Amino acid sequence: MNPTSTARTAVGTSLLEDYSLEMTGKDVPKLVAARDSIPQGTRINITFLGNEDLPMRLEAARAVKRLGFVPVPHISARRLGSRDDFERFLAGLRADGTSDNVFLVGGDPAHPEGPYEDALSLIRTGLLREYGVREVGITGYPEGHPEIGAEALWAALEDKHSALAGQPLEAGVITQFGFDVEPVLAWVEKVRARGIGLPVRIGVPGPAGVRRLMSYAARFGVGTSASVVKKYGFSLTNLMGTAGPDRFLRDLAAAHDPARHGELKIHFYTFGGLGATSDWAARFRKDTLA
């Protein structure tokens, strides 16, 4: 089997096996519409946005479970106004049977709305296990963060890994999305070199308009030089088209070495296009196995 064929098969059978998706609390109708193209048991992350409230977040988690998927509610540390807010959310998830898996983020506000500065502060409360959480997702930034220095990011990752292991809680990492495989895998190697063996889900943008992709990339500090986006498959001079992660995934499969990088899976950032992303993943997996 030639290398290209091997990479295509790896995408279809490994990286796209047990992929995860992301949605907002408002996306429940889109999830219902897309349900037939999403494999049962797929993990679906539910973001924690400032313009959504507790009932909406809880209903989204219930809907994900009701449709046969695994809800992974996000908890934004800096958006929690109090310890009571944190416990009410966890208690609601536990009551609905949707508290097994959560994903912790610091959140967008520049200043905390309550007592929690970051994801680590949520872990250190000890409340997660108390309310039935079994697995915790944490963030990874292969290309850095526009507001946080590299040393601080590494320290935060190591501290969260240590705190979760000490509870103990299962854990995994989801990375910010990117357009270039090389810095992603280089970052994963550094993670492994620091003794962090957690499974890593590589963040990948679902198929979307180029202009929208560029807008999100600018917001999150993702590299968008002409050479980088050319690797991904679109041009900075043509912002009117659409782009999917076909080339990125094939390059990732070709370069992935389990001995160096450990377990890798894919997490799709859907940017509102839940149906388009799930349809694309189903078609792409079918094509790679053809």
PDB file of C-alpha atoms in Angstrom:
ATOM      1  CA  MET A   1       0.000   0.000   0.000  1.00  0.00           C
ATOM      2  CA  ASN A   2       1.450   3.392  -0.955  1.00  0.00           C
ATOM      3  CA  PRO A   3       1.863   6.200   1.630  1.00  0.00           C
ATOM      4  CA  THR A   4      -1.010   8.267   0.232  1.00  0.00           C
ATOM      5  CA  SER A   5      -3.403   5.339   0.445  1.00  0.00           C
ATOM      6  CA  THR A   6      -2.174   4.512   3.940  1.00  0.00           C
ATOM      7  CA  ALA A   7      -2.783   8.100   5.088  1.00  0.00           C
ATOM      8  CA  ARG A   8      -6.269   8.121   3.581  1.00  0.00           C
ATOM      9  CA  THR A   9      -7.151   4.889   5.350  1.00  0.00           C
ATOM     10  CA  ALA A  10      -5.767   6.228   8.644  1.00  0.00           C
ATOM     11  CA  VAL A  11      -8.008   9.275   8.382  1.00  0.00           C
ATOM     12  CA  GLY A  12     -11.051   7.124   7.796  1.00  0.00           C
ATOM     13  CA  THR A  13     -10.425   4.397  10.344  1.00  0.00           C
ATOM     14  CA  SER A  14      -8.555   6.113  13.165  1.00  0.00           C
ATOM     15  CA  LEU A  15      -8.691   9.900  13.271  1.00  0.00           C
ATOM     16  CA  LEU A  16     -12.341  10.065  12.232  1.00  0.00           C
ATOM     17  CA  GLU A  17     -13.342   7.219  14.494  1.00  0.00           C
ATOM     18  CA  ASP A  18     -14.908   8.701  17.603  1.00  0.00           C
ATOM     19  CA  TYR A  19     -14.572  12.326  16.510  1.00  0.00           C
ATOM     20  CA  SER A  20     -16.327  15.004  18.561  1.00  0.00           C
ATOM     21  CA  LEU A  21     -18.398  18.039  17.611  1.00  0.00           C
ATOM     22  CA  GLU A  22     -19.210  21.403  19.152  1.00  0.00           C
ATOM     23  CA  MET A  23     -22.527  23.230  19.419  1.00  0.00           C
ATOM     24  CA  THR A  24     -24.117  26.104  21.334  1.00  0.00           C
ATOM     25  CA  GLY A  25     -27.193  26.007  23.502  1.00  0.00           C
ATOM     26  CA  LYS A  26     -29.175  27.543  20.637  1.00  0.00           C
ATOM     27  CA  ASP A  27     -28.160  24.764  18.218  1.00  0.00           C
ATOM     28  CA  VAL A  28     -30.568  22.084  19.468  1.00  0.00           C
ATOM     29  CA  PRO A  29     -32.821  22.348  16.363  1.00  0.00           C
ATOM     30  CA  LYS A  30     -29.712  21.991  14.161  1.00  0.00           C
ATOM     31  CA  LEU A  31     -28.665  18.908  16.109  1.00  0.00           C
ATOM     32  CA  VAL A  32     -32.108  17.362  15.665  1.00  0.00           C
ATOM     33  CA  ALA A  33     -31.900  18.026  11.918  1.00  0.00           C
ATOM     34  CA  ALA A  34     -28.376  16.540  11.688  1.00  0.00           C
ATOM     35  CA  ARG A  35     -28.902  13.530  13.953  1.00  0.00           C
ATOM     36  CA  ASP A  36     -28.969  10.923  11.184  1.00  0.00           C
ATOM     37  CA  SER A  37     -25.516  11.872   9.877  1.00  0.00           C
ATOM     38  CA  ILE A  38     -23.857  11.749  13.317  1.00  0.00           C
ATOM     39  CA  PRO A  39     -22.806   8.349  14.720  1.00  0.00           C
ATOM     40  CA  GLN A  40     -24.634   7.378  17.897  1.00  0.00           C
ATOM     41  CA  GLY A  41     -22.430   7.867  20.947  1.00  0.00           C
ATOM     42  CA  THR A  42     -20.573  10.845  19.438  1.00  0.00           C
ATOM     43  CA  ARG A  43     -19.306  13.300  22.034  1.00  0.00           C
ATOM     44  CA  ILE A  44     -20.878  16.725  21.548  1.00  0.00           C
ATOM     45  CA  ASN A  45     -19.412  19.685  23.405  1.00  0.00           C
ATOM     46  CA  ILE A  46     -21.866  22.404  24.438  1.00  0.00           C
ATOM     47  CA  THR A  47     -20.330  25.854  24.719  1.00  0.00           C
ATOM     48  CA  PHE A  48     -20.888  28.200  27.677  1.00  0.00           C
ATOM     49  CA  LEU A  49     -21.803  31.555  26.121  1.00  0.00           C
ATOM     50  CA  GLY A  50     -22.538  34.790  27.916  1.00  0.00           C
ATOM     51  CA  ASN A  51     -25.862  35.288  26.120  1.00  0.00           C
ATOM     52  CA  GLU A  52     -27.261  31.922  27.249  1.00  0.00           C
ATOM     53  CA  ASP A  53     -28.672  31.028  30.655  1.00  0.00           C
ATOM     54  CA  LEU A  54     -28.692  27.984  32.914  1.00  0.00           C
ATOM     55  CA  PRO A  55     -32.006  26.503  31.670  1.00  0.00           C
ATOM     56  CA  MET A  56     -30.803  26.738  28.056  1.00  0.00           C
ATOM     57  CA  ARG A  57     -27.490  25.060  28.877  1.00  0.00           C
ATOM     58  CA  LEU A  58     -29.172  22.259  30.795  1.00  0.00           C
ATOM     59  CA  GLU A  59     -31.776  21.697  28.073  1.00  0.00           C
ATOM     60  CA  ALA A  60     -29.027  21.474  25.441  1.00  0.00           C
ATOM     61  CA  ALA A  61     -27.254  18.778  27.466  1.00  0.00           C
ATOM     62  CA  ARG A  62     -30.533  16.884  27.899  1.00  0.00           C
ATOM     63  CA  ALA A  63     -31.232  17.092  24.161  1.00  0.00           C
ATOM     64  CA  VAL A  64     -27.789  15.733  23.293  1.00  0.00           C
ATOM     65  CA  LYS A  65     -28.334  12.767  25.614  1.00  0.00           C
ATOM     66  CA  ARG A  66     -31.912  12.219  24.433  1.00  0.00           C
ATOM     67  CA  LEU A  67     -30.755  11.998  20.812  1.00  0.00           C
ATOM     68  CA  GLY A  68     -28.248   9.259  21.650  1.00  0.00           C
ATOM     69  CA  PHE A  69     -25.059  11.313  21.906  1.00  0.00           C
ATOM     70  CA  VAL A  70     -22.679  12.061  24.788  1.00  0.00           C
ATOM     71  CA  PRO A  71     -23.074  15.578  26.205  1.00  0.00           C
ATOM     72  CA  VAL A  72     -19.903  17.413  27.196  1.00  0.00           C
ATOM     73  CA  PRO A  73     -21.050  20.707  28.741  1.00  0.00           C
ATOM     74  CA  HIS A  74     -18.509  23.510  28.906  1.00  0.00           C
ATOM     75  CA  ILE A  75     -18.021  25.422  32.149  1.00  0.00           C
ATOM     76  CA  SER A  76     -16.525  28.892  31.810  1.00  0.00           C
ATOM     77  CA  ALA A  77     -14.696  29.815  35.014  1.00  0.00           C
ATOM     78  CA  ARG A  78     -14.746  33.591  34.588  1.00  0.00           C
ATOM     79  CA  ARG A  79     -18.445  33.628  33.668  1.00  0.00           C
ATOM     80  CA  LEU A  80     -19.501  32.051  36.970  1.00  0.00           C
ATOM     81  CA  GLY A  81     -20.717  34.736  39.361  1.00  0.00           C
ATOM     82  CA  SER A  82     -20.383  32.661  42.518  1.00  0.00           C
ATOM     83  CA  ARG A  83     -19.749  29.226  43.983  1.00  0.00           C
ATOM     84  CA  ASP A  84     -23.529  28.841  44.116  1.00  0.00           C
ATOM     85  CA  ASP A  85     -23.688  29.382  40.335  1.00  0.00           C
ATOM     86  CA  PHE A  86     -21.110  26.642  39.863  1.00  0.00           C
ATOM     87  CA  GLU A  87     -22.950  24.228  42.139  1.00  0.00           C
ATOM     88  CA  ARG A  88     -26.339  24.967  40.563  1.00  0.00           C
ATOM     89  CA  PHE A  89     -24.976  24.087  37.139  1.00  0.00           C
ATOM     90  CA  LEU A  90     -23.322  20.911  38.385  1.00  0.00           C
ATOM     91  CA  ALA A  91     -26.418  19.935  40.373  1.00  0.00           C
ATOM     92  CA  GLY A  92     -28.616  20.434  37.297  1.00  0.00           C
ATOM     93  CA  LEU A  93     -26.335  18.264  35.201  1.00  0.00           C
ATOM     94  CA  ARG A  94     -26.266  15.551  37.842  1.00  0.00           C
ATOM     95  CA  ALA A  95     -30.065  15.571  38.169  1.00  0.00           C
ATOM     96  CA  ASP A  96     -30.376  15.114  34.390  1.00  0.00           C
ATOM     97  CA  GLY A  97     -27.727  12.398  34.181  1.00  0.00           C
ATOM     98  CA  THR A  98     -25.502  14.614  32.026  1.00  0.00           C
ATOM     99  CA  SER A  99     -22.633  15.327  34.431  1.00  0.00           C
ATOM    100  CA  ASP A 100     -20.265  12.498  33.459  1.00  0.00           C
ATOM    101  CA  ASN A 101     -18.161  14.638  31.115  1.00  0.00           C
ATOM    102  CA  VAL A 102     -17.411  18.357  31.266  1.00  0.00           C
ATOM    103  CA  PHE A 103     -14.978  20.671  29.521  1.00  0.00           C
ATOM    104  CA  LEU A 104     -13.375  23.489  31.509  1.00  0.00           C
ATOM    105  CA  VAL A 105     -12.326  26.823  30.031  1.00  0.00           C
ATOM    106  CA  GLY A 106     -11.186  30.106  31.520  1.00  0.00           C
ATOM    107  CA  GLY A 107     -13.651  32.054  29.390  1.00  0.00           C
ATOM    108  CA  ASP A 108     -13.645  35.282  27.412  1.00  0.00           C
ATOM    109  CA  PRO A 109     -14.241  37.975  30.089  1.00  0.00           C
ATOM    110  CA  ALA A 110     -11.079  39.940  30.834  1.00  0.00           C
ATOM    111  CA  HIS A 111     -12.034  39.979  34.520  1.00  0.00           C
ATOM    112  CA  PRO A 112     -13.811  37.200  36.439  1.00  0.00           C
ATOM    113  CA  GLU A 113     -17.473  37.770  37.214  1.00  0.00           C
ATOM    114  CA  GLY A 114     -17.027  35.775  40.423  1.00  0.00           C
ATOM    115  CA  PRO A 115     -14.395  33.871  42.423  1.00  0.00           C
ATOM    116  CA  TYR A 116     -12.944  31.724  39.622  1.00  0.00           C
ATOM    117  CA  GLU A 117     -10.004  32.993  37.582  1.00  0.00           C
ATOM    118  CA  ASP A 118      -9.381  29.921  35.450  1.00  0.00           C
ATOM    119  CA  ALA A 119     -10.136  26.254  34.868  1.00  0.00           C
ATOM    120  CA  LEU A 120      -7.604  25.213  37.514  1.00  0.00           C
ATOM    121  CA  SER A 121      -9.567  27.080  40.183  1.00  0.00           C
ATOM    122  CA  LEU A 122     -12.654  25.024  39.286  1.00  0.00           C
ATOM    123  CA  ILE A 123     -10.710  21.764  39.549  1.00  0.00           C
ATOM    124  CA  ARG A 124      -9.296  22.736  42.925  1.00  0.00           C
ATOM    125  CA  THR A 125     -12.752  23.218  44.467  1.00  0.00           C
ATOM    126  CA  GLY A 126     -13.200  19.441  44.560  1.00  0.00           C
ATOM    127  CA  LEU A 127     -16.803  19.908  43.475  1.00  0.00           C
ATOM    128  CA  LEU A 128     -16.512  18.065  40.167  1.00  0.00           C
ATOM    129  CA  ARG A 129     -16.324  14.549  41.603  1.00  0.00           C
ATOM    130  CA  GLU A 130     -18.862  15.464  44.272  1.00  0.00           C
ATOM    131  CA  TYR A 131     -21.430  16.162  41.547  1.00  0.00           C
ATOM    132  CA  GLY A 132     -20.736  13.056  39.494  1.00  0.00           C
ATOM    133  CA  VAL A 133     -18.165  14.266  36.973  1.00  0.00           C
ATOM    134  CA  ARG A 134     -15.942  11.427  35.794  1.00  0.00           C
ATOM    135  CA  GLU A 135     -13.951  12.982  32.953  1.00  0.00           C
ATOM    136  CA  VAL A 136     -12.701  16.538  32.456  1.00  0.00           C
ATOM    137  CA  GLY A 137     -11.575  18.149  29.226  1.00  0.00           C
ATOM    138  CA  ILE A 138      -8.967  20.900  29.280  1.00  0.00           C
ATOM    139  CA  THR A 139      -7.610  23.236  26.606  1.00  0.00           C
ATOM    140  CA  GLY A 140      -4.412  23.127  24.574  1.00  0.00           C
ATOM    141  CA  TYR A 141      -2.937  25.899  22.416  1.00  0.00           C
ATOM    142  CA  PRO A 142      -0.427  24.636  19.813  1.00  0.00           C
ATOM    143  CA  GLU A 143       0.035  28.148  18.392  1.00  0.00           C
ATOM    144  CA  GLY A 144      -0.217  30.004  21.671  1.00  0.00           C
ATOM    145  CA  HIS A 145      -2.865  32.386  22.974  1.00  0.00           C
ATOM    146  CA  PRO A 146      -3.092  36.087  22.081  1.00  0.00           C
ATOM    147  CA  GLU A 147      -3.506  37.103  25.746  1.00  0.00           C
ATOM    148  CA  ILE A 148      -1.373  34.498  27.569  1.00  0.00           C
ATOM    149  CA  GLY A 149       2.373  33.894  27.313  1.00  0.00           C
ATOM    150  CA  ALA A 150       3.856  30.529  26.384  1.00  0.00           C
ATOM    151  CA  GLU A 151       5.363  29.827  29.814  1.00  0.00           C
ATOM    152  CA  ALA A 152       2.046  30.545  31.530  1.00  0.00           C
ATOM    153  CA  LEU A 153       0.220  28.227  29.111  1.00  0.00           C
ATOM    154  CA  TRP A 154       2.611  25.362  29.781  1.00  0.00           C
ATOM    155  CA  ALA A 155       2.411  25.910  33.539  1.00  0.00           C
ATOM    156  CA  ALA A 156      -1.399  25.928  33.393  1.00  0.00           C
ATOM    157  CA  LEU A 157      -1.499  22.689  31.395  1.00  0.00           C
ATOM    158  CA  GLU A 158       0.880  20.929  33.774  1.00  0.00           C
ATOM    159  CA  ASP A 159      -0.960  22.218  36.865  1.00  0.00           C
ATOM    160  CA  LYS A 160      -4.355  21.090  35.552  1.00  0.00           C
ATOM    161  CA  HIS A 161      -2.956  17.686  34.607  1.00  0.00           C
ATOM    162  CA  SER A 162      -1.507  17.246  38.087  1.00  0.00           C
ATOM    163  CA  ALA A 163      -4.644  18.487  39.876  1.00  0.00           C
ATOM    164  CA  LEU A 164      -6.917  16.155  37.907  1.00  0.00           C
ATOM    165  CA  ALA A 165      -4.647  13.155  38.468  1.00  0.00           C
ATOM    166  CA  GLY A 166      -4.659  13.867  42.197  1.00  0.00           C
ATOM    167  CA  GLN A 167      -8.449  13.758  42.579  1.00  0.00           C
ATOM    168  CA  PRO A 168      -8.434  11.369  40.580  1.00  0.00           C
ATOM    169  CA  LEU A 169     -10.440  12.267  37.466  1.00  0.00           C
ATOM    170  CA  GLU A 170     -10.083  11.057  33.901  1.00  0.00           C
ATOM    171  CA  ALA A 171      -8.959  13.810  31.556  1.00  0.00           C
ATOM    172  CA  GLY A 172      -8.269  14.731  27.959  1.00  0.00           C
ATOM    173  CA  VAL A 173      -7.103  17.736  25.965  1.00  0.00           C
ATOM    174  CA  ILE A 174      -8.838  19.541  23.109  1.00  0.00           C
ATOM    175  CA  THR A 175      -6.671  21.940  21.132  1.00  0.00           C
ATOM    176  CA  GLN A 176      -7.523  25.224  19.514  1.00  0.00           C
ATOM    177  CA  PHE A 177      -8.029  24.822  15.774  1.00  0.00           C
ATOM    178  CA  GLY A 178      -5.284  25.531  13.262  1.00  0.00           C
ATOM    179  CA  PHE A 179      -4.510  25.373   9.561  1.00  0.00           C
ATOM    180  CA  ASP A 180      -1.007  23.876   9.711  1.00  0.00           C
ATOM    181  CA  VAL A 181      -0.216  20.352  10.897  1.00  0.00           C
ATOM    182  CA  GLU A 182       3.452  21.008  11.707  1.00  0.00           C
ATOM    183  CA  PRO A 183       3.044  23.278  14.770  1.00  0.00           C
ATOM    184  CA  VAL A 184       0.225  21.071  16.057  1.00  0.00           C
ATOM    185  CA  LEU A 185       2.311  17.895  16.074  1.00  0.00           C
ATOM    186  CA  ALA A 186       5.379  19.749  17.358  1.00  0.00           C
ATOM    187  CA  TRP A 187       3.278  20.937  20.290  1.00  0.00           C
ATOM    188  CA  VAL A 188       1.971  17.420  20.937  1.00  0.00           C
ATOM    189  CA  GLU A 189       5.554  16.133  21.092  1.00  0.00           C
ATOM    190  CA  LYS A 190       6.357  18.783  23.712  1.00  0.00           C
ATOM    191  CA  VAL A 191       3.286  17.726  25.690  1.00  0.00           C
ATOM    192  CA  ARG A 192       4.520  14.126  25.708  1.00  0.00           C
ATOM    193  CA  ALA A 193       8.048  15.236  26.626  1.00  0.00           C
ATOM    194  CA  ARG A 194       6.603  16.932  29.723  1.00  0.00           C
ATOM    195  CA  GLY A 195       5.146  13.623  30.872  1.00  0.00           C
ATOM    196  CA  ILE A 196       1.539  14.392  29.935  1.00  0.00           C
ATOM    197  CA  GLY A 197       0.118  11.263  28.336  1.00  0.00           C
ATOM    198  CA  LEU A 198      -3.513  12.382  28.117  1.00  0.00           C
ATOM    199  CA  PRO A 199      -5.457  11.668  24.926  1.00  0.00           C
ATOM    200  CA  VAL A 200      -5.473  14.740  22.681  1.00  0.00           C
ATOM    201  CA  ARG A 201      -8.249  15.801  20.360  1.00  0.00           C
ATOM    202  CA  ILE A 202      -6.911  18.010  17.580  1.00  0.00           C
ATOM    203  CA  GLY A 203      -9.189  20.972  16.937  1.00  0.00           C
ATOM    204  CA  VAL A 204     -10.228  21.210  13.290  1.00  0.00           C
ATOM    205  CA  PRO A 205     -12.557  23.800  11.734  1.00  0.00           C
ATOM    206  CA  GLY A 206     -15.521  22.261  10.008  1.00  0.00           C
ATOM    207  CA  PRO A 207     -16.265  23.301   6.428  1.00  0.00           C
ATOM    208  CA  ALA A 208     -17.085  27.012   6.382  1.00  0.00           C
ATOM    209  CA  GLY A 209     -16.725  30.182   4.398  1.00  0.00           C
ATOM    210  CA  VAL A 210     -13.143  31.384   4.114  1.00  0.00           C
ATOM    211  CA  ARG A 211     -14.044  34.828   5.459  1.00  0.00           C
ATOM    212  CA  ARG A 212     -15.607  33.291   8.568  1.00  0.00           C
ATOM    213  CA  LEU A 213     -12.602  31.026   9.122  1.00  0.00           C
ATOM    214  CA  MET A 214     -10.238  33.976   8.866  1.00  0.00           C
ATOM    215  CA  SER A 215     -12.338  35.954  11.333  1.00  0.00           C
ATOM    216  CA  TYR A 216     -12.211  33.206  13.949  1.00  0.00           C
ATOM    217  CA  ALA A 217      -8.499  32.659  13.322  1.00  0.00           C
ATOM    218  CA  ALA A 218      -7.753  36.335  13.961  1.00  0.00           C
ATOM    219  CA  ARG A 219      -9.747  36.242  17.179  1.00  0.00           C
ATOM    220  CA  PHE A 220      -7.841  33.246  18.568  1.00  0.00           C
ATOM    221  CA  GLY A 221      -4.353  34.048  17.331  1.00  0.00           C
ATOM    222  CA  VAL A 222      -4.192  31.214  14.789  1.00  0.00           C
ATOM    223  CA  GLY A 223      -1.477  31.527  12.142  1.00  0.00           C
ATOM    224  CA  THR A 224      -2.850  32.687   8.780  1.00  0.00           C
ATOM    225  CA  SER A 225       0.180  33.550   6.680  1.00  0.00           C
ATOM    226  CA  ALA A 226      -0.139  33.013   2.937  1.00  0.00           C
ATOM    227  CA  SER A 227       2.028  29.874   3.095  1.00  0.00           C
ATOM    228  CA  VAL A 228       0.015  28.416   5.979  1.00  0.00           C
ATOM    229  CA  VAL A 229      -3.407  28.861   4.419  1.00  0.00           C
ATOM    230  CA  LYS A 230      -2.106  27.599   1.087  1.00  0.00           C
ATOM    231  CA  LYS A 231      -1.200  24.343   2.849  1.00  0.00           C
ATOM    232  CA  TYR A 232      -4.762  24.198   4.149  1.00  0.00           C
ATOM    233  CA  GLY A 233      -6.206  24.657   0.691  1.00  0.00           C
ATOM    234  CA  PHE A 234      -7.419  28.217   0.289  1.00  0.00           C
ATOM    235  CA  SER A 235      -6.031  31.606  -0.625  1.00  0.00           C
ATOM    236  CA  LEU A 236      -5.982  34.881   1.266  1.00  0.00           C
ATOM    237  CA  THR A 237      -6.830  36.610  -2.003  1.00  0.00           C
ATOM    238  CA  ASN A 238     -10.090  34.679  -2.347  1.00  0.00           C
ATOM    239  CA  LEU A 239     -12.250  35.148   0.718  1.00  0.00           C
ATOM    240  CA  MET A 240     -15.529  34.366  -1.016  1.00  0.00           C
ATOM    241  CA  GLY A 241     -15.149  30.583  -1.260  1.00  0.00           C
ATOM    242  CA  THR A 242     -15.500  27.793   1.263  1.00  0.00           C
ATOM    243  CA  ALA A 243     -12.916  25.434   2.682  1.00  0.00           C
ATOM    244  CA  GLY A 244     -12.956  22.103   4.456  1.00  0.00           C
ATOM    245  CA  PRO A 245     -10.253  20.299   6.442  1.00  0.00           C
ATOM    246  CA  ASP A 246      -9.612  17.569   3.833  1.00  0.00           C
ATOM    247  CA  ARG A 247      -5.951  18.394   3.250  1.00  0.00           C
ATOM    248  CA  PHE A 248      -5.246  19.097   6.929  1.00  0.00           C
ATOM    249  CA  LEU A 249      -6.600  15.694   7.983  1.00  0.00           C
ATOM    250  CA  ARG A 250      -4.693  13.815   5.307  1.00  0.00           C
ATOM    251  CA  ASP A 251      -1.467  15.601   6.269  1.00  0.00           C
ATOM    252  CA  LEU A 252      -2.148  14.874   9.932  1.00  0.00           C
ATOM    253  CA  ALA A 253      -2.732  11.187   9.246  1.00  0.00           C
ATOM    254  CA  ALA A 254       0.444  10.959   7.179  1.00  0.00           C
ATOM    255  CA  ALA A 255       2.591  12.612   9.877  1.00  0.00           C
ATOM    256  CA  HIS A 256       0.997  11.062  12.985  1.00  0.00           C
ATOM    257  CA  ASP A 257       3.395   8.692  14.735  1.00  0.00           C
ATOM    258  CA  PRO A 258       1.699   7.028  17.738  1.00  0.00           C
ATOM    259  CA  ALA A 259       5.098   6.322  19.306  1.00  0.00           C
ATOM    260  CA  ARG A 260       5.877  10.061  19.394  1.00  0.00           C
ATOM    261  CA  HIS A 261       2.444  11.665  19.540  1.00  0.00           C
ATOM    262  CA  GLY A 262       0.346   9.152  21.466  1.00  0.00           C
ATOM    263  CA  GLU A 263      -3.403   8.891  21.025  1.00  0.00           C
ATOM    264  CA  LEU A 264      -4.917  11.553  18.771  1.00  0.00           C
ATOM    265  CA  LYS A 265      -8.527  12.112  17.759  1.00  0.00           C
ATOM    266  CA  ILE A 266     -10.405  14.940  16.064  1.00  0.00           C
ATOM    267  CA  HIS A 267     -12.651  17.662  17.475  1.00  0.00           C
ATOM    268  CA  PHE A 268     -14.655  19.700  14.974  1.00  0.00           C
ATOM    269  CA  TYR A 269     -15.373  23.365  15.640  1.00  0.00           C
ATOM    270  CA  THR A 270     -18.587  23.760  13.675  1.00  0.00           C
ATOM    271  CA  PHE A 271     -18.973  27.576  13.801  1.00  0.00           C
ATOM    272  CA  GLY A 272     -22.742  27.156  13.640  1.00  0.00           C
ATOM    273  CA  GLY A 273     -22.593  24.664  10.771  1.00  0.00           C
ATOM    274  CA  LEU A 274     -23.417  21.522  12.739  1.00  0.00           C
ATOM    275  CA  GLY A 275     -25.254  19.845   9.866  1.00  0.00           C
ATOM    276  CA  ALA A 276     -22.671  20.840   7.269  1.00  0.00           C
ATOM    277  CA  THR A 277     -19.845  19.495   9.432  1.00  0.00           C
ATOM    278  CA  SER A 278     -21.518  16.177  10.236  1.00  0.00           C
ATOM    279  CA  ASP A 279     -22.496  15.663   6.585  1.00  0.00           C
ATOM    280  CA  TRP A 280     -18.961  16.501   5.482  1.00  0.00           C
ATOM    281  CA  ALA A 281     -17.431  14.058   8.007  1.00  0.00           C
ATOM    282  CA  ALA A 282     -19.725  11.244   6.859  1.00  0.00           C
ATOM    283  CA  ARG A 283     -18.895  11.835   3.178  1.00  0.00           C
ATOM    284  CA  PHE A 284     -15.177  12.240   3.794  1.00  0.00           C
ATOM    285  CA  ARG A 285     -14.933   9.074   5.861  1.00  0.00           C
ATOM    286  CA  LYS A 286     -16.828   7.140   3.199  1.00  0.00           C
ATOM    287  CA  ASP A 287     -14.540   8.494   0.457  1.00  0.00           C
ATOM    288  CA  THR A 288     -11.342   7.646   2.371  1.00  0.00           C
ATOM    289  CA  LEU A 289     -12.480   4.070   2.844  1.00  0.00           C
ATOM    290  CA  ALA A 290     -13.629   3.630  -0.763  1.00  0.00           C
TER     291      ALA A 290
END
